[in-house]
Short mmCIF file of C-alpha atoms and ligand atoms in Angstrom, two decimals:
data_model
loop_
_atom_site.label_atom_id
_atom_site.label_comp_id
_atom_site.label_asym_id
_atom_site.label_seq_id
_atom_site.Cartn_x
_atom_site.Cartn_y
_atom_site.Cartn_z
CA MET A 8 5.02 -27.16 6.27
CA ASN A 9 5.57 -24.63 9.06
CA CYS A 10 3.52 -21.76 10.51
CA GLU A 11 5.32 -19.08 8.45
CA GLN A 12 4.61 -20.86 5.16
CA LEU A 13 0.96 -21.30 6.08
CA SER A 14 0.70 -17.66 7.14
CA ASP A 15 2.09 -16.57 3.76
CA ARG A 16 -0.65 -18.50 1.95
CA MET A 17 -3.58 -17.31 4.07
CA PRO A 18 -4.52 -14.05 2.28
CA GLU A 19 -4.92 -15.61 -1.18
CA VAL A 20 -6.85 -18.59 0.17
CA ALA A 21 -9.10 -16.25 2.19
CA ARG A 22 -9.83 -14.19 -0.93
CA GLY A 23 -10.84 -17.41 -2.71
CA GLU A 24 -8.05 -17.26 -5.28
CA THR A 25 -6.70 -20.67 -4.35
CA GLU A 26 -7.40 -23.54 -1.94
CA TRP A 27 -5.56 -25.29 0.87
CA GLY A 28 -3.51 -28.35 0.01
CA VAL A 29 -3.70 -31.54 2.06
CA ALA A 30 -0.56 -30.86 4.14
CA GLU A 31 -1.75 -27.31 4.81
CA ARG A 32 -5.15 -28.53 6.00
CA GLU A 33 -3.48 -31.00 8.35
CA HIS A 34 -1.24 -28.31 9.82
CA LEU A 35 -4.19 -25.97 10.27
CA ALA A 36 -6.21 -28.63 12.07
CA GLY A 37 -3.42 -29.31 14.54
CA CYS A 38 -2.02 -25.81 15.18
CA PRO A 39 -4.09 -23.42 17.36
CA GLU A 40 -1.78 -20.45 16.53
CA CYS A 41 -2.41 -20.83 12.79
CA ALA A 42 -6.10 -21.55 13.36
CA SER A 43 -6.62 -18.24 15.18
CA GLU A 44 -4.61 -16.34 12.54
CA TRP A 45 -6.68 -18.02 9.80
CA ARG A 46 -9.89 -16.85 11.50
CA LEU A 47 -8.56 -13.27 11.60
CA VAL A 48 -7.42 -13.33 7.98
CA ARG A 49 -10.79 -14.68 6.80
CA ILE A 50 -12.68 -11.93 8.62
CA ALA A 51 -10.30 -9.26 7.32
CA ALA A 52 -10.51 -10.55 3.75
CA ARG A 53 -14.26 -10.02 3.81
CA GLY A 54 -13.51 -6.29 4.02
CA SER A 55 -11.90 -6.55 0.59
CA VAL A 56 -13.94 -4.76 -2.09
CA PRO A 57 -14.53 -6.58 -5.39
CA ILE A 58 -12.43 -5.70 -8.41
CA PRO A 59 -14.33 -2.78 -10.01
CA GLU A 60 -15.40 -2.85 -13.63
CA LEU A 61 -13.22 -0.35 -15.44
CA ASP A 62 -13.21 0.74 -19.06
CA LEU A 63 -9.66 -0.38 -19.75
CA ASP A 64 -9.78 0.80 -23.37
CA ALA A 65 -10.68 4.33 -22.24
CA ILE A 66 -7.92 4.31 -19.60
CA THR A 67 -5.35 3.02 -22.08
CA SER A 68 -6.19 5.58 -24.76
CA GLY A 69 -6.25 8.35 -22.13
CA VAL A 70 -2.75 7.36 -21.03
CA HIS A 71 -1.48 7.30 -24.62
CA ARG A 72 -3.06 10.70 -25.35
CA ALA A 73 -1.43 12.22 -22.28
CA MET A 74 1.95 10.73 -23.11
CA ALA A 75 1.76 11.97 -26.70
CA ALA A 76 0.81 15.53 -25.71
CA PRO A 77 3.52 18.07 -26.69
CA ALA A 78 3.96 19.31 -23.11
CA GLN A 79 5.02 15.88 -21.90
CA VAL A 80 8.58 14.58 -22.04
CA VAL A 81 8.75 11.31 -23.93
CA PRO A 82 11.40 9.32 -22.05
CA PHE A 83 12.72 7.12 -24.84
CA ARG A 84 13.50 10.00 -27.24
CA PRO A 85 17.24 10.82 -27.22
CA ARG A 86 18.00 14.16 -25.52
CA ARG A 87 19.48 17.03 -27.53
CA ARG A 88 22.60 18.70 -26.22
CA VAL A 89 21.74 22.03 -24.60
CA SER A 90 24.21 24.85 -23.97
CA GLY A 91 25.16 25.88 -20.41
CA TRP A 92 23.23 29.18 -20.25
CA ALA A 93 20.03 27.45 -21.41
CA VAL A 94 20.40 24.86 -18.65
CA GLY A 95 20.86 27.70 -16.13
CA LEU A 96 17.75 29.52 -17.35
CA ALA A 97 15.71 26.32 -17.30
CA ALA A 98 16.89 25.51 -13.76
CA ALA A 99 15.96 29.03 -12.57
CA ALA A 100 12.54 28.69 -14.18
CA MET A 101 12.02 25.32 -12.49
CA VAL A 102 12.90 26.79 -9.08
CA LEU A 103 10.44 29.66 -9.59
CA LEU A 104 7.78 27.24 -10.77
CA ALA A 105 8.37 24.91 -7.82
CA VAL A 106 8.07 27.78 -5.34
CA ALA A 107 4.93 29.06 -7.06
CA VAL A 108 3.23 25.68 -7.26
CA TRP A 109 4.25 23.89 -4.08
CA GLY A 110 5.20 26.80 -1.86
CA PRO A 111 8.36 26.87 0.25
CA THR A 112 7.32 23.95 2.44
CA GLY A 113 5.15 22.03 -0.02
CA ASP A 114 5.83 18.46 -1.07
CA ALA A 115 6.74 17.47 -4.58
CA PRO A 116 3.69 15.80 -6.10
CA ASP A 117 5.47 13.03 -7.95
CA VAL A 118 6.46 9.87 -6.17
CA ALA A 119 9.30 9.34 -8.60
CA ALA A 120 11.09 12.36 -7.16
CA VAL A 121 11.07 10.97 -3.63
CA PRO A 122 14.33 9.20 -2.79
CA ALA A 123 13.89 5.67 -1.52
CA ARG A 124 14.52 5.15 2.19
CA GLU A 125 17.77 3.37 2.99
CA PRO A 126 16.83 -0.31 3.29
CA THR A 127 17.28 -1.96 6.68
CA LEU A 128 18.62 -5.49 6.88
CA LEU A 129 16.53 -7.88 8.88
CA PRO A 130 17.30 -11.41 9.98
CA GLU A 131 14.95 -14.19 8.88
CA LEU A 132 11.97 -14.29 11.23
CA ASP A 133 11.84 -18.08 11.34
CA GLY A 134 15.08 -18.29 13.28
CA LEU A 135 14.09 -15.76 15.91
CA LEU A 136 13.09 -16.42 19.48
CA GLU A 137 9.95 -14.68 20.74
CA GLY A 138 12.09 -12.25 22.77
CA GLU A 139 14.24 -11.35 19.77
CA LEU A 140 11.14 -10.60 17.69
CA GLU A 141 9.87 -8.31 20.44
CA VAL A 142 13.17 -6.37 20.40
CA ILE A 143 12.96 -5.91 16.62
CA LEU A 144 9.32 -4.84 16.81
CA ALA A 145 10.14 -2.37 19.59
CA SER A 146 12.92 -0.81 17.49
CA TYR A 147 10.48 -0.38 14.57
CA GLU A 148 7.96 1.24 16.86
CA GLN A 149 10.70 3.69 17.89
CA ASP A 150 11.58 4.34 14.24
CA GLU A 151 7.94 5.15 13.53
CA ALA A 152 7.79 7.53 16.48
CA ALA A 153 10.94 9.25 15.19
CA GLU A 154 9.37 9.61 11.73
CA GLN A 155 6.62 11.89 13.03
CA PRO A 156 6.79 15.28 11.36
CA LEU A 157 8.44 18.16 13.19
CA GLY A 158 5.97 20.04 15.28
CA ALA A 159 3.73 17.01 15.76
CA VAL A 160 1.75 17.53 18.93
CA PRO A 161 2.32 14.83 21.57
CA ARG A 162 -0.84 13.22 22.84
CA LEU A 163 -1.55 12.97 26.54
CA GLY A 164 -0.96 9.25 26.36
CA ASP A 165 2.63 9.89 25.23
CA LEU A 166 3.54 11.82 28.39
CA THR A 167 5.15 10.29 31.47
CA ASP A 168 3.34 10.60 34.79
CA ALA A 169 5.76 13.34 35.90
CA GLU A 170 5.24 15.30 32.67
CA LEU A 171 1.50 14.92 32.99
CA GLU A 172 1.61 16.19 36.57
CA LEU A 173 3.64 19.25 35.49
CA LEU A 174 1.14 19.95 32.71
CA MET A 175 -1.82 19.62 35.08
CA GLU A 176 -0.12 22.00 37.55
CA GLU A 177 0.33 24.55 34.76
CA VAL A 178 -3.27 24.22 33.62
CA GLU A 179 -4.69 24.38 37.12
CA GLY A 180 -2.31 27.20 38.17
CA MET B 25 2.45 -14.65 -13.85
CA ALA B 26 1.09 -17.03 -16.46
CA PRO B 27 3.83 -18.80 -18.42
CA GLY B 28 4.56 -17.25 -21.81
CA LEU B 29 3.44 -13.77 -20.82
CA PRO B 30 6.09 -11.04 -20.88
CA THR B 31 7.25 -9.88 -17.45
CA ASP B 32 6.78 -6.30 -16.26
CA PRO B 33 10.45 -5.38 -16.81
CA GLN B 34 10.22 -6.77 -20.37
CA LEU B 35 7.11 -4.68 -21.06
CA VAL B 36 8.71 -1.58 -19.57
CA ALA B 37 11.78 -2.08 -21.75
CA ALA B 38 9.57 -2.54 -24.82
CA TRP B 39 7.63 0.62 -24.03
CA ARG B 40 10.85 2.57 -23.55
CA GLY B 41 11.79 1.34 -27.01
CA GLY B 42 8.64 2.93 -28.43
CA ASP B 43 6.21 -0.02 -28.27
CA GLU B 44 2.81 1.46 -27.32
CA ALA B 45 1.20 -1.97 -27.07
CA ALA B 46 3.56 -2.77 -24.19
CA ALA B 47 2.19 0.20 -22.24
CA SER B 48 -1.36 -0.99 -22.94
CA ALA B 49 -0.47 -4.45 -21.65
CA LEU B 50 0.87 -2.94 -18.42
CA VAL B 51 -2.33 -0.92 -17.97
CA ARG B 52 -4.50 -4.00 -18.51
CA ARG B 53 -2.43 -6.07 -16.12
CA HIS B 54 -2.39 -3.66 -13.18
CA ALA B 55 -5.40 -1.32 -13.59
CA PRO B 56 -8.01 -3.64 -11.98
CA VAL B 57 -6.13 -4.08 -8.68
CA LEU B 58 -5.26 -0.38 -8.59
CA GLY B 59 -8.94 0.40 -9.11
CA ARG B 60 -9.87 -1.87 -6.22
CA TYR B 61 -7.26 -0.23 -4.00
CA LEU B 62 -8.48 3.30 -4.83
CA ARG B 63 -12.11 2.30 -4.34
CA SER B 64 -11.40 0.65 -0.98
CA ARG B 65 -9.58 3.77 0.23
CA GLY B 66 -12.58 5.99 -0.42
CA ALA B 67 -12.49 7.03 -4.09
CA ALA B 68 -15.94 7.24 -5.71
CA SER B 69 -16.79 4.73 -8.46
CA SER B 70 -17.36 7.62 -10.88
CA GLU B 71 -13.77 8.86 -10.57
CA LEU B 72 -11.95 5.53 -10.54
CA GLU B 73 -11.06 5.50 -14.23
CA ASP B 74 -9.63 9.04 -14.08
CA LEU B 75 -7.58 8.17 -11.00
CA VAL B 76 -6.22 4.91 -12.42
CA GLN B 77 -5.35 6.74 -15.63
CA GLU B 78 -3.52 9.40 -13.60
CA VAL B 79 -1.52 6.70 -11.79
CA PHE B 80 -0.28 5.32 -15.10
CA ILE B 81 0.48 8.76 -16.54
CA ARG B 82 2.59 9.59 -13.47
CA ALA B 83 4.21 6.17 -13.67
CA PHE B 84 5.18 6.42 -17.33
CA GLN B 85 6.40 9.98 -16.92
CA GLY B 86 8.51 9.00 -13.94
CA LEU B 87 9.76 5.59 -15.03
CA ASP B 88 13.33 6.74 -14.46
CA GLY B 89 12.48 6.71 -10.75
CA TRP B 90 11.55 3.03 -10.82
CA ARG B 91 14.27 0.67 -9.66
CA GLY B 92 14.01 -2.22 -12.09
CA ASP B 93 14.61 -4.76 -9.31
CA ALA B 94 11.58 -3.57 -7.31
CA PRO B 95 8.19 -5.01 -8.28
CA LEU B 96 6.38 -2.65 -10.65
CA ARG B 97 3.02 -3.32 -8.99
CA GLY B 98 4.35 -2.11 -5.63
CA TRP B 99 5.73 1.00 -7.28
CA LEU B 100 2.35 1.69 -8.96
CA PHE B 101 0.68 1.36 -5.56
CA ARG B 102 3.14 3.87 -4.16
CA ILE B 103 2.08 6.32 -6.87
CA ALA B 104 -1.60 5.62 -6.09
CA ILE B 105 -0.97 6.23 -2.38
CA ASN B 106 0.72 9.56 -3.17
CA LEU B 107 -2.07 10.49 -5.58
CA LEU B 108 -4.68 10.02 -2.84
CA ARG B 109 -2.51 12.05 -0.45
CA ASP B 110 -2.23 14.89 -2.98
CA ARG B 111 -5.99 14.94 -3.50
CA HIS B 112 -6.55 14.84 0.23
CA ARG B 113 -4.24 17.87 0.69
CA ARG B 114 -5.82 19.77 -2.19
CA GLY B 115 -9.23 19.10 -0.67
CA GLY B 116 -8.11 20.96 2.47
CA GLY B 117 -7.70 17.73 4.41
CA ARG B 118 -11.32 16.69 3.94
CA ILE B 119 -11.71 12.96 3.69
CA MET B 120 -13.53 11.84 0.55
CA VAL B 121 -14.75 8.61 2.04
CA GLU B 122 -17.85 7.10 0.54
CA LEU B 123 -19.60 4.42 2.57
CA MET B 124 -18.40 1.11 1.24
CA GLU B 125 -20.60 -1.33 3.10
CA ASP B 126 -22.90 -1.95 0.12
CA ASP B 127 -19.98 -2.86 -2.08
CA ARG B 128 -18.54 -5.44 0.25
CA VAL B 129 -18.37 -9.06 -0.77
CA ASP B 130 -21.62 -10.81 0.06
CA PRO B 131 -21.17 -13.44 2.75
CA ALA B 132 -21.68 -16.95 1.46
CA ASP B 133 -23.12 -17.94 4.81
CA PRO B 134 -26.11 -15.72 5.70
CA ALA B 135 -26.71 -17.53 9.02
CA GLY B 136 -23.30 -16.46 10.30
CA GLU B 137 -23.76 -12.88 9.09
CA LEU B 138 -24.53 -11.41 12.51
CA GLU B 139 -21.50 -13.01 14.12
CA ALA B 140 -19.35 -12.02 11.15
CA ARG B 141 -20.55 -8.42 11.37
CA GLU B 142 -19.70 -8.31 15.05
CA ALA B 143 -16.25 -9.75 14.36
CA ARG B 144 -15.69 -7.18 11.58
CA GLU B 145 -16.60 -4.39 13.98
CA ARG B 146 -14.09 -5.70 16.52
CA LEU B 147 -11.53 -5.93 13.75
CA GLN B 148 -12.22 -2.31 12.72
CA SER B 149 -11.64 -1.16 16.30
CA GLY B 150 -8.46 -3.24 16.43
CA LEU B 151 -7.19 -1.74 13.16
CA ALA B 152 -7.68 1.74 14.63
CA THR B 153 -5.24 0.89 17.44
CA LEU B 154 -2.42 -0.09 15.05
CA SER B 155 0.25 2.31 13.86
CA PRO B 156 -0.51 3.67 10.35
CA LEU B 157 2.34 1.63 8.90
CA GLN B 158 1.15 -1.63 10.50
CA ARG B 159 -2.40 -0.93 9.32
CA ASP B 160 -1.26 -0.17 5.76
CA VAL B 161 0.88 -3.31 5.61
CA PHE B 162 -1.94 -5.48 6.95
CA ARG B 163 -4.56 -4.12 4.53
CA LEU B 164 -2.28 -4.21 1.49
CA ARG B 165 -1.47 -7.83 2.30
CA ILE B 166 -4.99 -9.08 3.01
CA GLU B 167 -7.31 -6.85 1.00
CA ASP B 168 -5.10 -5.98 -1.96
CA GLY B 169 -3.16 -9.21 -2.16
CA LEU B 170 0.29 -7.66 -2.35
CA GLY B 171 3.37 -9.71 -1.46
CA TYR B 172 5.91 -8.40 1.04
CA ASP B 173 8.25 -7.25 -1.74
CA GLU B 174 5.41 -5.30 -3.36
CA ILE B 175 4.34 -3.81 -0.02
CA ALA B 176 7.95 -2.78 0.59
CA ALA B 177 8.01 -0.92 -2.75
CA ALA B 178 4.61 0.67 -2.04
CA LEU B 179 5.49 1.88 1.45
CA GLU B 180 9.21 2.55 0.96
CA THR B 181 10.42 -0.03 3.41
CA THR B 182 12.06 -3.45 3.12
CA PRO B 183 10.30 -6.79 2.65
CA GLY B 184 11.69 -7.95 6.02
CA ALA B 185 10.31 -4.90 7.81
CA ALA B 186 6.95 -5.32 6.06
CA ARG B 187 6.84 -8.91 7.31
CA VAL B 188 7.59 -7.82 10.89
CA HIS B 189 4.86 -5.16 10.75
CA TYR B 190 2.41 -7.70 9.39
CA HIS B 191 3.11 -10.19 12.17
CA HIS B 192 2.87 -7.49 14.79
CA ALA B 193 -0.52 -6.42 13.36
CA VAL B 194 -1.73 -10.04 13.30
CA ARG B 195 -0.71 -10.57 16.90
CA ARG B 196 -2.60 -7.48 18.09
CA LEU B 197 -5.68 -8.11 15.96
CA LYS B 198 -5.93 -11.73 17.10
CA GLU B 199 -6.19 -10.43 20.66
CA CYS B 200 -9.04 -8.12 19.59
CA LEU B 201 -11.01 -11.05 18.21
CA GLU B 202 -10.52 -13.35 21.21
ZN1 LIG C 11 1.05 -23.31 12.68
#
């Protein structure tokens, strides 16, 4: 039993879906790091809303109705061969439709159309020294900063002292 | 997964082969947690069924976009996340948050309620200081019960990166509670 294994079990125990085993209890009692994480996880789990009561029959039949509607493409039906000019016309129509619906800078509404981000390989956390973990975390923070959309406005807190001084000079004249 | 029950990939394959009951089984398996997710992110109770239904319609229409080796639940969450984003955009950026406090799990220990409330408030302030990705990872892990592989599929990252974000969030939030 190590800290990582205990950490992995905390959310489900905190939500009451399972209980601690003997070895886990012993570790928790003797490890201040895990004890403080356990306190946090318990508090956070109390923010979890209960599973709502849903009419699953209504949802299921609604899904089947939508999938059976003539406008929908049924994925498991074999596709008919279509001639080249028909494909061209269809593609042109799709482009027009996309521009009309989403606009030139709009986002496609369907998650399935979004290409998955290239996965990044990460070493196992257990084997890392504190300093190494910090370096990895710092690189992720940078990645997140780089992912900000173009034109995102920097906040004052993001500016260096020199940049802030320049800005203040401009504002004050 | 209880032994003897078909796995998600088996059900997906059956549905692709024309078995409607397989689609129903997938809905029954994943709809409750999706409903909880949507509710906890501000959807009104009255619209939950429509939203969950929409998630499954988008999922079944776009199954070609699902990598069979990624957990289906994570992929369904990704669709739910995008669905909320679309609604948010269509609503002109207005947030459709409904106060959730009344729906929260009742504390089993009423005597500790005041202290717990104070701790929750400190936690809320701490969550606001995290990056959006760290916050999403933390909440999906604790409140929605997703594993790192499912979180990775939901947030388009890797399980290793999700784990790093989670630990970073835990480290910062522990400081907020001290
Ligand atoms: Zn420990």
